[in-house]
Short mmCIF file of C-alpha atoms in Angstrom, two decimals:
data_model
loop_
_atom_site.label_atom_id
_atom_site.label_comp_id
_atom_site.label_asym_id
_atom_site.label_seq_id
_atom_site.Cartn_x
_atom_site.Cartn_y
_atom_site.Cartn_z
CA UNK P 1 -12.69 6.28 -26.40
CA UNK P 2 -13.07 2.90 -25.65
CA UNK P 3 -8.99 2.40 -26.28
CA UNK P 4 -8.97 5.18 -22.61
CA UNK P 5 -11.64 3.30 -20.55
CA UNK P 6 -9.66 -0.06 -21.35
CA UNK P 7 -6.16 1.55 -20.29
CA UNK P 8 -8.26 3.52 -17.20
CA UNK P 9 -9.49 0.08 -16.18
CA UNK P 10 -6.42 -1.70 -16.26
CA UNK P 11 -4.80 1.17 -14.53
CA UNK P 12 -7.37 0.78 -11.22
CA UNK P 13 -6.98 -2.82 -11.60
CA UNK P 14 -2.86 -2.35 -11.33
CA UNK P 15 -3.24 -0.36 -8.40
CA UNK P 16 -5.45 -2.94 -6.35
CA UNK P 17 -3.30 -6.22 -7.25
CA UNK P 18 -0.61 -7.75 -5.19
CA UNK P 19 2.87 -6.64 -5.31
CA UNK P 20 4.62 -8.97 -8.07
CA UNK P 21 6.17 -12.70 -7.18
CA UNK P 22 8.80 -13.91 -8.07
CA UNK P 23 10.71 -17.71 -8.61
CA UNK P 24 14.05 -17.41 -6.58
CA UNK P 25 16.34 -20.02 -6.84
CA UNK P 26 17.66 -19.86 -3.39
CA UNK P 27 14.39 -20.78 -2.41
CA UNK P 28 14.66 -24.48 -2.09
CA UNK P 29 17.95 -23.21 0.14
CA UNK P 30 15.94 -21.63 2.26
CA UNK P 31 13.59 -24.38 2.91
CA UNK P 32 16.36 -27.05 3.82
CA UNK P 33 17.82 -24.17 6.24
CA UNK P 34 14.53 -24.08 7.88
CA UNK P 35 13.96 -27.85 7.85
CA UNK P 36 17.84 -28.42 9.27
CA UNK P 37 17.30 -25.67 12.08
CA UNK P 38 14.37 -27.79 13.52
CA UNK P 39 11.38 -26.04 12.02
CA UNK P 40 8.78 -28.71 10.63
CA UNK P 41 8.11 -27.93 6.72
CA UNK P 42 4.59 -29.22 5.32
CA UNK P 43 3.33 -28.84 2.02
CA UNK P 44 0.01 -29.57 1.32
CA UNK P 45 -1.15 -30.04 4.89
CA UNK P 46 -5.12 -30.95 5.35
CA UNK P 47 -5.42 -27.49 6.57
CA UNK P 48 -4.68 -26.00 3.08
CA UNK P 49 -7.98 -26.99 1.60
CA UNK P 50 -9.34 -25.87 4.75
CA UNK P 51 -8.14 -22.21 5.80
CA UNK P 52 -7.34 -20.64 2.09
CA UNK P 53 -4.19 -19.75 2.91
CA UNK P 54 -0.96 -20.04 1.09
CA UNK P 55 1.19 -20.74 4.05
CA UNK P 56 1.25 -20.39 7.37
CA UNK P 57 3.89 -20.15 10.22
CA UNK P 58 3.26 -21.78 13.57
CA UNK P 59 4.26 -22.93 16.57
CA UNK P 60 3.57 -24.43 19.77
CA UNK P 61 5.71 -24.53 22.71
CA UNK P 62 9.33 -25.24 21.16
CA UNK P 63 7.96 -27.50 18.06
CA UNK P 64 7.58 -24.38 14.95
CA UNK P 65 5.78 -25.44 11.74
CA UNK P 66 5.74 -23.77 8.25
CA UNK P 67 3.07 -25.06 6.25
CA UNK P 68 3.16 -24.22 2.70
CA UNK P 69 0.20 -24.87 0.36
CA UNK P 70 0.96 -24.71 -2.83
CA UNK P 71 -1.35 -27.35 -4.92
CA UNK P 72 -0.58 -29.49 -7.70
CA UNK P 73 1.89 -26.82 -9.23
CA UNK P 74 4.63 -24.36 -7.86
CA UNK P 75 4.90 -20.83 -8.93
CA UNK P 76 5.99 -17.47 -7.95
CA UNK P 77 3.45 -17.09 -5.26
CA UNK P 78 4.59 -19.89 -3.46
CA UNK P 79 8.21 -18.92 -3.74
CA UNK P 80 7.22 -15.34 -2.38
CA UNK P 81 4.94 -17.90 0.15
CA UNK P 82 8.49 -19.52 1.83
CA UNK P 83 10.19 -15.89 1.76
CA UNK P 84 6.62 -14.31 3.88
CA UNK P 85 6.62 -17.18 6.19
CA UNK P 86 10.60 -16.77 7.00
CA UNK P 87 10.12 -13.27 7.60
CA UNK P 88 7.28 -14.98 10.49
CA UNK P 89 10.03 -17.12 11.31
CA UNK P 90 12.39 -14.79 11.89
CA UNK P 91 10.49 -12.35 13.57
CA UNK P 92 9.32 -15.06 15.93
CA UNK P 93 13.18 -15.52 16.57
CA UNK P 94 13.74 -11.93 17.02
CA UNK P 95 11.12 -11.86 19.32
CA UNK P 96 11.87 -14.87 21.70
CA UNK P 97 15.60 -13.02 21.57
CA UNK P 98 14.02 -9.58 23.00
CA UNK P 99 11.37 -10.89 25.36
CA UNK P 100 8.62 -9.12 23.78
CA UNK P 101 5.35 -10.49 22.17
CA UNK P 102 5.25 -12.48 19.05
CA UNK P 103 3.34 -10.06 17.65
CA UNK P 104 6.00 -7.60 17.55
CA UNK P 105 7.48 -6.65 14.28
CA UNK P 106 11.52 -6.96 13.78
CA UNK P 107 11.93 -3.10 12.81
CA UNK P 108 11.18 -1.44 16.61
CA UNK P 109 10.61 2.03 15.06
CA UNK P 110 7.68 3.40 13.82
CA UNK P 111 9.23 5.57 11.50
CA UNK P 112 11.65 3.36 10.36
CA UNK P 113 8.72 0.41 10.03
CA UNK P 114 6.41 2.99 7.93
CA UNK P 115 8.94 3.90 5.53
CA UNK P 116 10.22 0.17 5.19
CA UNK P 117 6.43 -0.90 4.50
CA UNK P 118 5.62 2.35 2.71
CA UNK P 119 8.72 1.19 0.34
CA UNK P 120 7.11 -2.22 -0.86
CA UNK P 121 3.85 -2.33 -0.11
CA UNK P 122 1.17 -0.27 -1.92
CA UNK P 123 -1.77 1.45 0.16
CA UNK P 124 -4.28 -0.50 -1.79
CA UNK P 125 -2.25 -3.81 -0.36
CA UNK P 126 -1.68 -2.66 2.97
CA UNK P 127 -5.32 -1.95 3.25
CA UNK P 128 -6.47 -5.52 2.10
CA UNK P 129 -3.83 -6.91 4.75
CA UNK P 130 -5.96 -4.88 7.46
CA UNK P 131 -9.18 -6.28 5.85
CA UNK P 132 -8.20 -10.11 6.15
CA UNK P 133 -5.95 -9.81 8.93
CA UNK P 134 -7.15 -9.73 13.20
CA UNK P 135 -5.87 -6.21 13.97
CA UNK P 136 -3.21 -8.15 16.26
CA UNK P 137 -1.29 -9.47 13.87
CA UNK P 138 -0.90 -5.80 11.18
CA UNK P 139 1.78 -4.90 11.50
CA UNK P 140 3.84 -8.40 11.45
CA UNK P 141 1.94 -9.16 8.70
CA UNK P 142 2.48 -5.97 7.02
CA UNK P 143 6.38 -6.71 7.77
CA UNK P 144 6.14 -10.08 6.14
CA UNK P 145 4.71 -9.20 3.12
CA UNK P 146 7.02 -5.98 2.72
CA UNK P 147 10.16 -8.61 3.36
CA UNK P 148 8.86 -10.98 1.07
CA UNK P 149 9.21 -8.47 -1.47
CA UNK P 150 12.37 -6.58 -0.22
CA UNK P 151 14.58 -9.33 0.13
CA UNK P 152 15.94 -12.54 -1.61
CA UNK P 153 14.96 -16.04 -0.37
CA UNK P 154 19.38 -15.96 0.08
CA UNK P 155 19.27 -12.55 2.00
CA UNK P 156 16.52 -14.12 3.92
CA UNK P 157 18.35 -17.64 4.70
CA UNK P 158 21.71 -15.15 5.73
CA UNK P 159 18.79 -13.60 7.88
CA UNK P 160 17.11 -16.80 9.35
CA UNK P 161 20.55 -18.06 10.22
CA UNK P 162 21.84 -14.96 12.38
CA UNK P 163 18.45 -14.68 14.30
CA UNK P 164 17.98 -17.88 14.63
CA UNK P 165 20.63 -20.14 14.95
CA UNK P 166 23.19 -20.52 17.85
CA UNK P 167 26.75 -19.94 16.75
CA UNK P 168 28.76 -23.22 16.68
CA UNK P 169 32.44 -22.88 18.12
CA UNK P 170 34.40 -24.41 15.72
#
């Protein structure tokens, strides 16, 4: 008996955690990419002890920011940290690209965005992304973490550098 409510609680606890991390090693790649394209990479900013978060992407006017926050040690979170903020990066290229808000999500179609979230993110996660998240910013949220977890911090640097960087004639 108690053998069931120990499996049954670890069970409802499985369903209501994250989606797993994981260490990359293209991920210090993908940081130089970002830092050689112009964007402004922080770790431990003041802001870290301040807002909770575990990174953030930002920018103002043409200067972009990714602030990464990951303490005294590094772990999977923080490498699934740089892939979620690229997929902000990226969708903030996207975005400039198009015209539309910076709000918008890369994937334009609703069906097509459901079933790509649907395929990484659990209900019980998506939910918690609506609970800490503005309403505004769902669904690119909901695209960043789904990315994180869908692609590789290479896949994402291949990604970063076709939406974001000008071809060079050579």
């Amino acid at each position: 008996m108690i053998k069931k409510l120990l499996l049954a609680a670890i069970a409802a606890t499985a369903t209501f955690m994250p989606v797993m991390a994981e260490v990359q090693p293209g991920t210090i790649s993908l940081i130089e990419t970002m830092e050689e394209s112009g964007i402004l990479v922080t770790i431990n900013h003041p802001d870290c002890q301040t807002n909770g978060a575990n990174g953030q992407y930002r920018w103002i006017g043409f200067q972009r920011e990714m602030r990464l926050c990951p303490g005294q040690t590094i772990d999977a979170d923080d490498h699934n940290t740089v892939r979620h903020e690229t997929v902000h990066a990226i969708q903030h290229c996207v975005n400039v690209a198009r015209g539309t808000h910076t709000d918008t999500p890369i994937v334009n179609d609703p069906q097509e965005f459901k079933a790509f979230v649907s395929e990484y993110l659990s209900p019980e996660y998506m939910e918690w992304i609506m609970e800490v998240y503005p309403e505004s910013q769902w669904l690119t949220e909901l695209e960043a973490f789904a990315g994180a977890e869908a692609f590789t911090a290479a896949e994402l640097e291949e990604m970063f550098l076709s939406a974001c960087m000008m071809p060079t004639d050579t």
